[in-house]
Tab-separated table of C-alpha atoms in Angstrom:
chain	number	residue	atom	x	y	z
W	1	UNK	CA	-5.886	33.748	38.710
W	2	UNK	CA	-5.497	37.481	37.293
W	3	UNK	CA	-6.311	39.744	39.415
W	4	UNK	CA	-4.422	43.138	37.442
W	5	UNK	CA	-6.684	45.639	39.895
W	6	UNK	CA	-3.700	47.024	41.421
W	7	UNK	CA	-2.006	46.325	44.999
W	8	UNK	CA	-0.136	48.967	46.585
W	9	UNK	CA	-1.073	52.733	47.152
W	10	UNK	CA	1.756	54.180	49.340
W	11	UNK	CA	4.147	51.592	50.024
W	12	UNK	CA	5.549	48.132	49.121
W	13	UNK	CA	3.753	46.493	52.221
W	14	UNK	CA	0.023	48.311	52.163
W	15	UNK	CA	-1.570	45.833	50.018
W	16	UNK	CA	-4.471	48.479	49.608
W	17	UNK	CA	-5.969	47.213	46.323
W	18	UNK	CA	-4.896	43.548	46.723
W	19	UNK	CA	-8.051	41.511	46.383
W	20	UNK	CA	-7.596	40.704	50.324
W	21	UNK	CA	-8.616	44.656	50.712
W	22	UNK	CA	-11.713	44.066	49.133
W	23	UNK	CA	-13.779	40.700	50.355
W	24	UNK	CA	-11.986	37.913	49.297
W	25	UNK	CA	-10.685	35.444	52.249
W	26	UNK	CA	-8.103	33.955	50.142
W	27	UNK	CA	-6.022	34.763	46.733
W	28	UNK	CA	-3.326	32.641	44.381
W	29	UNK	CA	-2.423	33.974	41.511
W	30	UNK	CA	-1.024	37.019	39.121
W	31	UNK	CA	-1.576	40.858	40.878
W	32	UNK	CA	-0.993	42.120	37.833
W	33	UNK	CA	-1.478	40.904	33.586
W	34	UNK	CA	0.070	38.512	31.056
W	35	UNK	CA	2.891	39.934	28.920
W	36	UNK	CA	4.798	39.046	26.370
W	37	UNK	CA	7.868	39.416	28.802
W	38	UNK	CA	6.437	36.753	31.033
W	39	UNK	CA	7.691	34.338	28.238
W	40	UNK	CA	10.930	35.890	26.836
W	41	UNK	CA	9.451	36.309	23.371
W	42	UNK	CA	11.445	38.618	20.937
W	43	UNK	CA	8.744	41.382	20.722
W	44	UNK	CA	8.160	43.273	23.972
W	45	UNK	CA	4.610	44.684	24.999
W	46	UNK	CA	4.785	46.062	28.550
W	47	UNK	CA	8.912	47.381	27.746
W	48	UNK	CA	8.307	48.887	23.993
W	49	UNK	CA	6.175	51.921	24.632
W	50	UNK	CA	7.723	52.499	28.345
W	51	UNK	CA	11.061	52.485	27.369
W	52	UNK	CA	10.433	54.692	24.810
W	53	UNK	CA	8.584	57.043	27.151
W	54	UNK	CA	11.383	56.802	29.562
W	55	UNK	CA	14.342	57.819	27.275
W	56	UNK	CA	12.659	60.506	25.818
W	57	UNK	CA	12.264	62.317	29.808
W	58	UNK	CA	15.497	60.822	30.778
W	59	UNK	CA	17.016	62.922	27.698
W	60	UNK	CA	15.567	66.017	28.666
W	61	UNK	CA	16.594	65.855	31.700
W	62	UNK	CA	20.066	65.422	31.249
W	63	UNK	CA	20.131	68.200	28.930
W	64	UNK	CA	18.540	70.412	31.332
W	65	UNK	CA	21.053	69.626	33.728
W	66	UNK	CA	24.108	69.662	31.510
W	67	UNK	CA	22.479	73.155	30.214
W	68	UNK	CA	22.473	74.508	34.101
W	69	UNK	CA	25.516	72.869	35.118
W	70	UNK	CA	27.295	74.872	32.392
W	71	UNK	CA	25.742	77.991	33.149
W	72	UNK	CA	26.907	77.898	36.568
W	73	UNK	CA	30.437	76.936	35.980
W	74	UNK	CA	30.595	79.910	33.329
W	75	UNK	CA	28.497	82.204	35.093
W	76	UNK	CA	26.666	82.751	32.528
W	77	UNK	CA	23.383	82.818	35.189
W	78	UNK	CA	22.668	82.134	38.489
W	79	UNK	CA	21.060	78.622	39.374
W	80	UNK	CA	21.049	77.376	42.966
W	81	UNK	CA	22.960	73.569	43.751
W	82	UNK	CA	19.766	72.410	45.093
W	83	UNK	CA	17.910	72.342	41.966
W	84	UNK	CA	20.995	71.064	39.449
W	85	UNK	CA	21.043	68.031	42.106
W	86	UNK	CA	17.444	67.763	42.479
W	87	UNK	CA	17.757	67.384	38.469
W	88	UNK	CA	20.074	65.106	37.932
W	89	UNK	CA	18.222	62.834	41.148
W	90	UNK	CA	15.253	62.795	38.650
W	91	UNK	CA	17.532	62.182	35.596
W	92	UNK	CA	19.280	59.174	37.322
W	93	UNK	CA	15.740	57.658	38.764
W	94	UNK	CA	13.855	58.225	34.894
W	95	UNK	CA	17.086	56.316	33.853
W	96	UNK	CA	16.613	53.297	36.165
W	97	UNK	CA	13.039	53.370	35.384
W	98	UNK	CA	14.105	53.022	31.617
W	99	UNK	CA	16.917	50.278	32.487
W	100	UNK	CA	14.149	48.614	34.344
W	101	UNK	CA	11.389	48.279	31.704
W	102	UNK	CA	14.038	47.277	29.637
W	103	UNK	CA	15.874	44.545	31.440
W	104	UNK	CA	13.838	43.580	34.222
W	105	UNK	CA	10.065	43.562	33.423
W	106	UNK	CA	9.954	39.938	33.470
W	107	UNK	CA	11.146	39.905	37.806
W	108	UNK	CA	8.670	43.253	38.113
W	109	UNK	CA	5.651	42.104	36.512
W	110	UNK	CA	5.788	37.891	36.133
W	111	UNK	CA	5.256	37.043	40.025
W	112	UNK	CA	2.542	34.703	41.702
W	113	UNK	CA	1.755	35.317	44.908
W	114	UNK	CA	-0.934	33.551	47.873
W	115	UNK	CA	-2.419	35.653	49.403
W	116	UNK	CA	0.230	38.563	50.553
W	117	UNK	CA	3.247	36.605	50.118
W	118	UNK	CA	5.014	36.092	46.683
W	119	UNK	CA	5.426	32.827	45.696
W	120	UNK	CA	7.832	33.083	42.487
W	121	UNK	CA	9.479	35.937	41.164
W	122	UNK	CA	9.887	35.552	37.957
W	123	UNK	CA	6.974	32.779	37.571
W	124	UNK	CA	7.529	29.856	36.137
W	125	UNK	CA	5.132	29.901	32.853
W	126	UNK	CA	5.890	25.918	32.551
W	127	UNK	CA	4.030	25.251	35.867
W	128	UNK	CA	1.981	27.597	36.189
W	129	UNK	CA	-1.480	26.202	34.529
W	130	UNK	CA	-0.681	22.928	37.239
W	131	UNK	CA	-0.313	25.504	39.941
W	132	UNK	CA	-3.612	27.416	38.955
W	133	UNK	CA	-5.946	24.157	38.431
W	134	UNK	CA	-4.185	22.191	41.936
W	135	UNK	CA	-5.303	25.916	43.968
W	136	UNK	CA	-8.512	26.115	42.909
W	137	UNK	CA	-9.868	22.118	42.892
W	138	UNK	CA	-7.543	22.575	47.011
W	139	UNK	CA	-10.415	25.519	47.686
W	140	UNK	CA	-13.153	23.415	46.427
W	141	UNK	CA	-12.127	20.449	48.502
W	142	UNK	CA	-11.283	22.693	51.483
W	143	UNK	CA	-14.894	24.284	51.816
W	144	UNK	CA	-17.034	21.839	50.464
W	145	UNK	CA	-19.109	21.815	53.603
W	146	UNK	CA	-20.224	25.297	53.992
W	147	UNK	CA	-20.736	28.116	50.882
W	148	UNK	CA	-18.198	29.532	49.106
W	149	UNK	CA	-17.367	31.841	45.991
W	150	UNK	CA	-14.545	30.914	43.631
W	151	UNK	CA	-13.402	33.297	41.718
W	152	UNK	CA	-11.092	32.152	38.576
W	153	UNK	CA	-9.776	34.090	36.684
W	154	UNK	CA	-7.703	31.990	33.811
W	155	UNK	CA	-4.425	33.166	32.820
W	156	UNK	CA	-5.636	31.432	29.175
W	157	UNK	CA	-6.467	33.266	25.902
W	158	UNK	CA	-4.849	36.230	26.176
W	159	UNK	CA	-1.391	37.156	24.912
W	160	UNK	CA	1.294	35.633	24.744
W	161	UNK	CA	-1.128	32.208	25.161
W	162	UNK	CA	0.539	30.258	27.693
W	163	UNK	CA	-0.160	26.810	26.304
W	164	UNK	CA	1.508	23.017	28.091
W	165	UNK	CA	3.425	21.086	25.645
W	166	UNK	CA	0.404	18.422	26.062
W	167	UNK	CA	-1.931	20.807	24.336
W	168	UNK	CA	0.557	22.392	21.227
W	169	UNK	CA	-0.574	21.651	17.707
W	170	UNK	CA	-4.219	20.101	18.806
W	171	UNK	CA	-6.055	22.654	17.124
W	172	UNK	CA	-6.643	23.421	13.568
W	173	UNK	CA	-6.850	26.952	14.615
W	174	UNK	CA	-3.062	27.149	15.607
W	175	UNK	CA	-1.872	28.672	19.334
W	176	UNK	CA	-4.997	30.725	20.200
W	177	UNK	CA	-6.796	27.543	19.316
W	178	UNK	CA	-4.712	25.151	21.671
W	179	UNK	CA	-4.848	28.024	24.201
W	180	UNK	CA	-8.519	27.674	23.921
W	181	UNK	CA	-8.720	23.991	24.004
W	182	UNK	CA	-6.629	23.858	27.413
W	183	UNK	CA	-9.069	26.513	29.176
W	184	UNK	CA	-11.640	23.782	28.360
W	185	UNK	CA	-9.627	20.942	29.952
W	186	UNK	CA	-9.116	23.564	32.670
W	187	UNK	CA	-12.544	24.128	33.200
W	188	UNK	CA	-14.009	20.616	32.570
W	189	UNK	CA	-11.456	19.283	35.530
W	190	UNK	CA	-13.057	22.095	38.176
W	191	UNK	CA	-16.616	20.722	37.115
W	192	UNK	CA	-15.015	17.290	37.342
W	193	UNK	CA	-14.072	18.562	41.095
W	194	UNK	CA	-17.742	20.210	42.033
W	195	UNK	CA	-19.507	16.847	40.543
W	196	UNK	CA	-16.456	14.233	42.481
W	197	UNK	CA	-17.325	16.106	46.309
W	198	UNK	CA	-21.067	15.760	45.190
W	199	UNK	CA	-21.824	19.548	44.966
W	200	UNK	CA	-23.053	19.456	41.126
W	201	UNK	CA	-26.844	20.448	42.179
W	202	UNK	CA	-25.764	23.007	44.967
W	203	UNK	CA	-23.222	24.900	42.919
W	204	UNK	CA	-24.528	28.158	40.460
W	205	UNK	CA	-21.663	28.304	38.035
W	206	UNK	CA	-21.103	31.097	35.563
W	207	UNK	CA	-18.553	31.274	32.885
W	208	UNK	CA	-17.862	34.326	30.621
W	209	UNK	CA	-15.178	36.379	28.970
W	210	UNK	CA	-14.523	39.802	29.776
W	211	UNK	CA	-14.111	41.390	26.453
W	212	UNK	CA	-14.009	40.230	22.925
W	213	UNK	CA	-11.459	39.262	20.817
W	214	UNK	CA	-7.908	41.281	20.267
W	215	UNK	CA	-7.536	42.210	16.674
W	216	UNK	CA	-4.650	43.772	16.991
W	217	UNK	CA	-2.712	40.798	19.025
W	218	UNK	CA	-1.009	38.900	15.703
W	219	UNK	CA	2.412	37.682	15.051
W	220	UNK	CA	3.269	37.718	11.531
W	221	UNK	CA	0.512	36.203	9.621
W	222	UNK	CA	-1.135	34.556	13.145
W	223	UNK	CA	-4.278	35.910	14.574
W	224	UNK	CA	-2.947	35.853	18.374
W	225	UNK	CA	-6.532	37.746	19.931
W	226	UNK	CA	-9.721	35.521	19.338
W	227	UNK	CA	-12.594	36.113	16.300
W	228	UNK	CA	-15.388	38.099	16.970
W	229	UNK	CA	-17.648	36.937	13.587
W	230	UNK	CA	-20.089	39.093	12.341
W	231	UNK	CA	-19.240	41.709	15.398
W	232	UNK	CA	-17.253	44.982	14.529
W	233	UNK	CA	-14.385	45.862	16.452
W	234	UNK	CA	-12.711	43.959	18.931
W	235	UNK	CA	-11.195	44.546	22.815
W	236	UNK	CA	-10.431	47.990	24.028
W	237	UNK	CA	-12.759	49.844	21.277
W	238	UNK	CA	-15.605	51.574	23.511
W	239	UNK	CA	-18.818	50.304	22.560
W	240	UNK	CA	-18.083	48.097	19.362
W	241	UNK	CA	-19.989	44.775	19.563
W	242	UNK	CA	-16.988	42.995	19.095
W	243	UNK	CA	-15.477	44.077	21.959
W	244	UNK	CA	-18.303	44.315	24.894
W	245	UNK	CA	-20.492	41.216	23.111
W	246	UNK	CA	-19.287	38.073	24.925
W	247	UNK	CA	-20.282	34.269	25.547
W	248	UNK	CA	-22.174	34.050	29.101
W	249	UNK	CA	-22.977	30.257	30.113
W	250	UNK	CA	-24.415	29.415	33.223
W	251	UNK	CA	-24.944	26.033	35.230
W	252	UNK	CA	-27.171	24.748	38.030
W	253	UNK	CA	-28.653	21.673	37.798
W	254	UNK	CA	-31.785	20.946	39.470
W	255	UNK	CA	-32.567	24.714	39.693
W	256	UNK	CA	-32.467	26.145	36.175
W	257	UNK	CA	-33.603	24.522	32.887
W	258	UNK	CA	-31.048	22.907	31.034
W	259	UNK	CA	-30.401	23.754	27.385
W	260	UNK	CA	-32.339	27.414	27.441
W	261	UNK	CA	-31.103	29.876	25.104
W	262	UNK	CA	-31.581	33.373	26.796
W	263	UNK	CA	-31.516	36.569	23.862
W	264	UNK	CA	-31.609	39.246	26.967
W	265	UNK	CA	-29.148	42.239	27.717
W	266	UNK	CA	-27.068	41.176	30.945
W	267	UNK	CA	-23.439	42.510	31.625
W	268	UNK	CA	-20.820	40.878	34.079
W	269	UNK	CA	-21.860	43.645	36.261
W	270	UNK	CA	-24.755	41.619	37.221
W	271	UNK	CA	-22.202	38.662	39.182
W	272	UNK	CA	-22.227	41.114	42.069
W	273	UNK	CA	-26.039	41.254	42.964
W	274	UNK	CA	-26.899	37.769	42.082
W	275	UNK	CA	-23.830	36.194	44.376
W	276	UNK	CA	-25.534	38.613	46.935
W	277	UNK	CA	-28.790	37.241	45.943
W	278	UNK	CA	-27.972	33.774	46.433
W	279	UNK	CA	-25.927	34.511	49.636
W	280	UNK	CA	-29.445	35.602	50.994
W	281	UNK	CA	-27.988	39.241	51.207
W	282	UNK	CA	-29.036	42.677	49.958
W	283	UNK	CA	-26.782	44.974	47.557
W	284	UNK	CA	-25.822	48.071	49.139
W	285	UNK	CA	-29.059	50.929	49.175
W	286	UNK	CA	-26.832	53.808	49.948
W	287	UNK	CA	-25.549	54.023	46.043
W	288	UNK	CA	-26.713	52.733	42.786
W	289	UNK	CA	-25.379	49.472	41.851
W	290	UNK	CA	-25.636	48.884	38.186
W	291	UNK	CA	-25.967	45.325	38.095
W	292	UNK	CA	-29.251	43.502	38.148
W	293	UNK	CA	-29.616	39.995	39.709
W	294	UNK	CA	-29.710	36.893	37.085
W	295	UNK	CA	-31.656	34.430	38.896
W	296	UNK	CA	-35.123	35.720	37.573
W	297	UNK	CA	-34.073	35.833	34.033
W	298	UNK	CA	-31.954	32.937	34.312
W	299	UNK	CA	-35.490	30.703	36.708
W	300	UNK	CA	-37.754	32.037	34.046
W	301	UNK	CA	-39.806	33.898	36.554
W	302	UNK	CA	-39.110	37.036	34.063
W	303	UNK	CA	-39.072	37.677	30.148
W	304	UNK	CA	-37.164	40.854	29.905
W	305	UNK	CA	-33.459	41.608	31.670
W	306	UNK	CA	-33.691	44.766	34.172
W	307	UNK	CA	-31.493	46.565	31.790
W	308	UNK	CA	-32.636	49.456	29.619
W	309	UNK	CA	-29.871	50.847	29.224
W	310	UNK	CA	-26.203	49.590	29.462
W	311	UNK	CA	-23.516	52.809	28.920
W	312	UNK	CA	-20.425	51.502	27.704
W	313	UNK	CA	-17.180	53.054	28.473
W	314	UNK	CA	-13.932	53.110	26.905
W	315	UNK	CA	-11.133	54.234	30.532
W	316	UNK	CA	-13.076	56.984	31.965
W	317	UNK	CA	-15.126	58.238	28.304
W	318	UNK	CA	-18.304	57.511	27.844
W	319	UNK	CA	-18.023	56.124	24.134
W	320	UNK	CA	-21.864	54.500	23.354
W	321	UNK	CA	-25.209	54.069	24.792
W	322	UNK	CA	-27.553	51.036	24.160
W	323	UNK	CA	-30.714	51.140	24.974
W	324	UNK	CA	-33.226	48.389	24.912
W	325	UNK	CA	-36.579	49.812	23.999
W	326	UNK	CA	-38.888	47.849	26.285
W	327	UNK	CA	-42.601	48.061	24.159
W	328	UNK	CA	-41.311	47.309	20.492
W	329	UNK	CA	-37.812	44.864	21.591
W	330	UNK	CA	-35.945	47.144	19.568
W	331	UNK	CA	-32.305	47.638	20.921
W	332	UNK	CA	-30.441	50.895	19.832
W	333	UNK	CA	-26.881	51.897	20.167
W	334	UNK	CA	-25.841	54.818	19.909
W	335	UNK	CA	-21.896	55.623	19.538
W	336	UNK	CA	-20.799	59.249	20.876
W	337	UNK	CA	-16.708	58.615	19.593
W	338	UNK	CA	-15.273	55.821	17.959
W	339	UNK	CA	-11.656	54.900	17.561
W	340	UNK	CA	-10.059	55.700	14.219
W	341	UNK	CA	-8.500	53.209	12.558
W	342	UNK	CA	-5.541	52.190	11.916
W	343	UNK	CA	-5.459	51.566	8.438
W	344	UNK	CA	-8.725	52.968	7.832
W	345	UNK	CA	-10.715	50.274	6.404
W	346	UNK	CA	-8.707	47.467	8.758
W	347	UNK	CA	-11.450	47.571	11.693
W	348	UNK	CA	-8.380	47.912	14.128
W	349	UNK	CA	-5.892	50.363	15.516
W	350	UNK	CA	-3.058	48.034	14.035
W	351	UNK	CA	-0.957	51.930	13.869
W	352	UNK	CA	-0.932	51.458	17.469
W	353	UNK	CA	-1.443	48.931	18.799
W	354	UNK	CA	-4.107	49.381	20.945
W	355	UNK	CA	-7.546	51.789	20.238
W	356	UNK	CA	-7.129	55.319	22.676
W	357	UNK	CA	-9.916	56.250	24.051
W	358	UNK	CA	-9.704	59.821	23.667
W	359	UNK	CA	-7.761	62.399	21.817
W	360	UNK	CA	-7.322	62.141	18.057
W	361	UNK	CA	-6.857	58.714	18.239
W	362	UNK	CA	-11.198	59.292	18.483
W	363	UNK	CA	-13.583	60.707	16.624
W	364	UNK	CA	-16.650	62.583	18.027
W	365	UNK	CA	-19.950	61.914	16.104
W	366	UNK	CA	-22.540	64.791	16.626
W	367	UNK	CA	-25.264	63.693	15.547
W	368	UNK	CA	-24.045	60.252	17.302
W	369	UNK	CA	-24.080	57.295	14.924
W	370	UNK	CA	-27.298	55.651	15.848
W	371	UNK	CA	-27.853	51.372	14.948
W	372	UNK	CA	-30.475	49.574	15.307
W	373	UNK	CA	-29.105	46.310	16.725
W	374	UNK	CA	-32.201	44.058	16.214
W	375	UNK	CA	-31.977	44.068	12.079
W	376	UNK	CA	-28.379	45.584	12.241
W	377	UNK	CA	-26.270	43.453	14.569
W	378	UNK	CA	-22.931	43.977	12.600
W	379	UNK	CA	-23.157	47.899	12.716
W	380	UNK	CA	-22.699	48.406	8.859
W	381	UNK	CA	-25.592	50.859	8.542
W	382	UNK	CA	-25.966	54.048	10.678
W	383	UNK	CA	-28.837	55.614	10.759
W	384	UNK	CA	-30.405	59.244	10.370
W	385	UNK	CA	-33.147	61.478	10.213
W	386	UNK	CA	-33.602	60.639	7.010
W	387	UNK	CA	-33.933	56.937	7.176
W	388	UNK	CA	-35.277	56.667	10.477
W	389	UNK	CA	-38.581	58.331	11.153
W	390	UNK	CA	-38.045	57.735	15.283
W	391	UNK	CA	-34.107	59.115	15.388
W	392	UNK	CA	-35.381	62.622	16.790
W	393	UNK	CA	-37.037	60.453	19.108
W	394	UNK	CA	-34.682	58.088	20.055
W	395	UNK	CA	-31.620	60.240	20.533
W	396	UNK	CA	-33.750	62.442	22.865
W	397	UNK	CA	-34.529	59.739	25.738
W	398	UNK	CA	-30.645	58.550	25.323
W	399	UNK	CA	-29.549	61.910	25.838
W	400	UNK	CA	-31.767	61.851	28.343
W	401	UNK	CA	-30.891	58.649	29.941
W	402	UNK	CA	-27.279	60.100	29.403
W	403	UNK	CA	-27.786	62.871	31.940
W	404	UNK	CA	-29.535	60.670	34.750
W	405	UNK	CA	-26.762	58.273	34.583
W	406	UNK	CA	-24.238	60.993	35.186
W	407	UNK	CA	-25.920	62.547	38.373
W	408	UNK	CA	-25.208	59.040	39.871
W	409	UNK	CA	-21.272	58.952	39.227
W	410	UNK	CA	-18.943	60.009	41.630
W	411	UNK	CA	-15.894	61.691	40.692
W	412	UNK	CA	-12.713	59.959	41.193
W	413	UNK	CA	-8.579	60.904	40.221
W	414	UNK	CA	-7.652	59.417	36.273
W	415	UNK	CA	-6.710	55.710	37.562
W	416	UNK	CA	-5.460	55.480	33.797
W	417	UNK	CA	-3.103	58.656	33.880
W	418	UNK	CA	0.462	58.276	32.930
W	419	UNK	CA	1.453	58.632	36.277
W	420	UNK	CA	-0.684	56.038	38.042
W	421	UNK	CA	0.898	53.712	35.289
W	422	UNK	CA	4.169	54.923	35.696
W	423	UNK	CA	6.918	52.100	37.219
W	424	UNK	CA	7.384	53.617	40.945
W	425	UNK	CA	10.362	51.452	42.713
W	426	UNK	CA	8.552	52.063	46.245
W	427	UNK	CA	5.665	50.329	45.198
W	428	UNK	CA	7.198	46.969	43.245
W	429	UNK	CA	6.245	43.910	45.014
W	430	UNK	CA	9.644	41.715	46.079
W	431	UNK	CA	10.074	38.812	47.775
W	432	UNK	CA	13.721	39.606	48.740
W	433	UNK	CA	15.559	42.817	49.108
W	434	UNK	CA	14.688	44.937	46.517
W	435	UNK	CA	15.866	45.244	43.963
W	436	UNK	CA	17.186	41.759	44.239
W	437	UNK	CA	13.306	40.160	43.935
W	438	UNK	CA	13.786	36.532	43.003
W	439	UNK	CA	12.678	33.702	44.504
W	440	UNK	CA	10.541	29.919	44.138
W	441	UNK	CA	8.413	29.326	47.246
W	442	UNK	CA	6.505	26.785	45.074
């Protein structure tokens, strides 16, 4: 499925963050995300905010070397060759980087590809939920007889909701609903696979989302990102429960009690240490792994999940801290910056499009804005000193837990910067002679 982690650091051919790089014996599927240019809609995503990026440099380069070009002729100042060209080199390639996001970010971005290879360049959108479901049932069949890990990672519910012609108009809840509908067909045919080769009581399956509900993904009058209820805020907000608080359903008959309702703290960092855990492995003791194994929680053997506190992140800022407060069950949150909205009383950055994460697109709360998440799951009411005898308290053994969490990071360059997002030609993946990257393997 998705894997949108990266896959080349230095050239075309490295493969350094493909997910071959990093454990996995086998990948099909999307290196990088769904966009609205993978289906030819009329309303770019990926192309609107690059291309505008790109003509803006593009302009100012050309007008630095037109300026130079004409001081030299006139001698009005000295300026060696070697720069003017060196200019107008950079001019030309901000130009086809601009031309590119414009014209061809449906052959850069829309490709399949198994394991190094690319498949199809552009993908085919109409085939491609066939393609996913046919790969993974294939890697079920192939290794029923020993263990394995499948990861999938569905293409479905997000943006611009690929959805079959067999699925269109089902729901009362329009696209996003038949989007959601298919993923359960989806899904329901791998379990169909698992129980068919007999593996139903030797298989721990987890499903989950990875973030909330888009409120900002809409066409017109359509709600395009999900619903997250009573939960404020939505994907790409920081710590917002709408964003970070997600489904998590788990399977494994035989072994865990079916029907158990589980009111605990886990995150998805926890897949990690509990695939290690049922591997018969042990997580790596020369760092701290975040993630806490599930099987206790999930067997009953505990009450309480090994998290006390979770520190939610929006990029590289540290946005919110929750802490569950062990003795009394209470869980706190506290929110360090919060992304303004856009208008303010819409509970999205519709302005932009998407919530920053820093800047003044944020706004820094000192003292933070402090909920208590047991009485107050919706976030309406922040509390203070005034209202809550135990802020003083509570705020100190965050801050606290702030500053032990921070000894264990490791610095590491802005993966998010403009220039690790920037288009670089060296880079693109093509499965012919770039830039002539077309082709149908399938």
């Amino acid at each position: 499925g998705k894997w949108h982690m990266g896959v080349n650091c230095k050239s075309r051919r490295d493969h350094c963050h493909h997910p071959l790089n990093h454990g996995f014996d086998y990948f099909y599927g999307m290196p990088f995300t769904l966009l609205n240019e993978c289906q030819g809609t009329d309303d770019p995503e990926l192309a609107k905010s690059l291309q505008d990026t790109y003509w803006f440099y593009t302009q100012m380069i050309i007008l630095a070397v037109l300026t130079l070009l004409i001081g030299k002729l006139a001698n009005l100042f000295s300026v060696k060759w070697k720069i003017i060209i060196c200019l107008a080199i950079c001019g030309l390639l901000y130009f086809i980087s601009w031309f590119s996001s414009y014209g061809l970010t449906k052959y850069w971005n829309c490709i399949l590809m198994r394991n190094h290879d690319i498949t199809e360049q552009p993908m085919n959108l109409e085939k491609t939920t066939s393609n996913m479901l046919k790969e993974a049932v294939s890697f079920i069949e192939r290794n029923k007889h020993r263990p394995f890990l499948l990861f999938v990672s569905l293409l479905h519910v997000h943006t611009p909701l690929i959805t079959t012609e067999k699925f269109q108009g089902r729901s009362r809840h329009g696209l996003y609903g038949d989007n959601v509908e298919e993923m359960d067909w989806m899904v329901g045919r791998l379990l169909d696979a698992i129980d068919k080769e007999g593996l139903k009581n030797a298989t721990f399956i987890y499903f989950a989302s990875d973030h909330g509900g888009s409120l900002e993904a809409h066409r017109g009058n359509a709600q395009f990102g999900g619903w997250n209820g009573i939960y404020k805020g939505g994907k790409g907000m920081g710590g917002w429960e709408g964003g970070i608080r997600v489904p998590g359903i788990v399977r494994w008959p035989g072994v865990l009690p079916a029907g158990t309702v589980i009111h605990e703290l886990t995150s998805l960092m926890d897949i990690f240490p509990t695939v290690v855990h049922l591997a018969g492995g042990a997580v790596p003791q020369d760092r701290v792994i975040d993630g806490r194994t599930l099987l206790p929680l999930l067997q009953g053997t505990v009450q309480h999940s090994g998290h006390e506190f979770v520190f939610h992140y929006c990029g590289a800022f540290l946005h919110a801290v929750r802490w569950h407060q062990k003795d009394s069950g209470t869980v706190w949150k506290a929110h360090y910056a919060t992304p303004v909205f856009q208008p303010e009383a819409s509970g999205a950055c519709f302005g932009r499009g998407i919530c920053p994460c820093f800047g003044d697109g944020v706004t820094h709360h000192d003292p933070p804005l402090l909920f208590d998440l047991s009485k107050d799951p919706s976030e309406a009411n922040p509390l203070s000193a005034n209202t809550e005898p135990l802020f003083d308290t509570v705020m100190r053994r965050m801050g606290e837990a702030v500053e032990e969490h921070r000894k264990t990071l490791t610095p590491v360059p802005q993966q998010l910067s403009p220039y690790n997002n920037m288009w670089k030609p060296w880079l693109q993946p093509c499965c012919g002679t770039f830039p002539f990257c077309w082709c149908d393997k399938e």
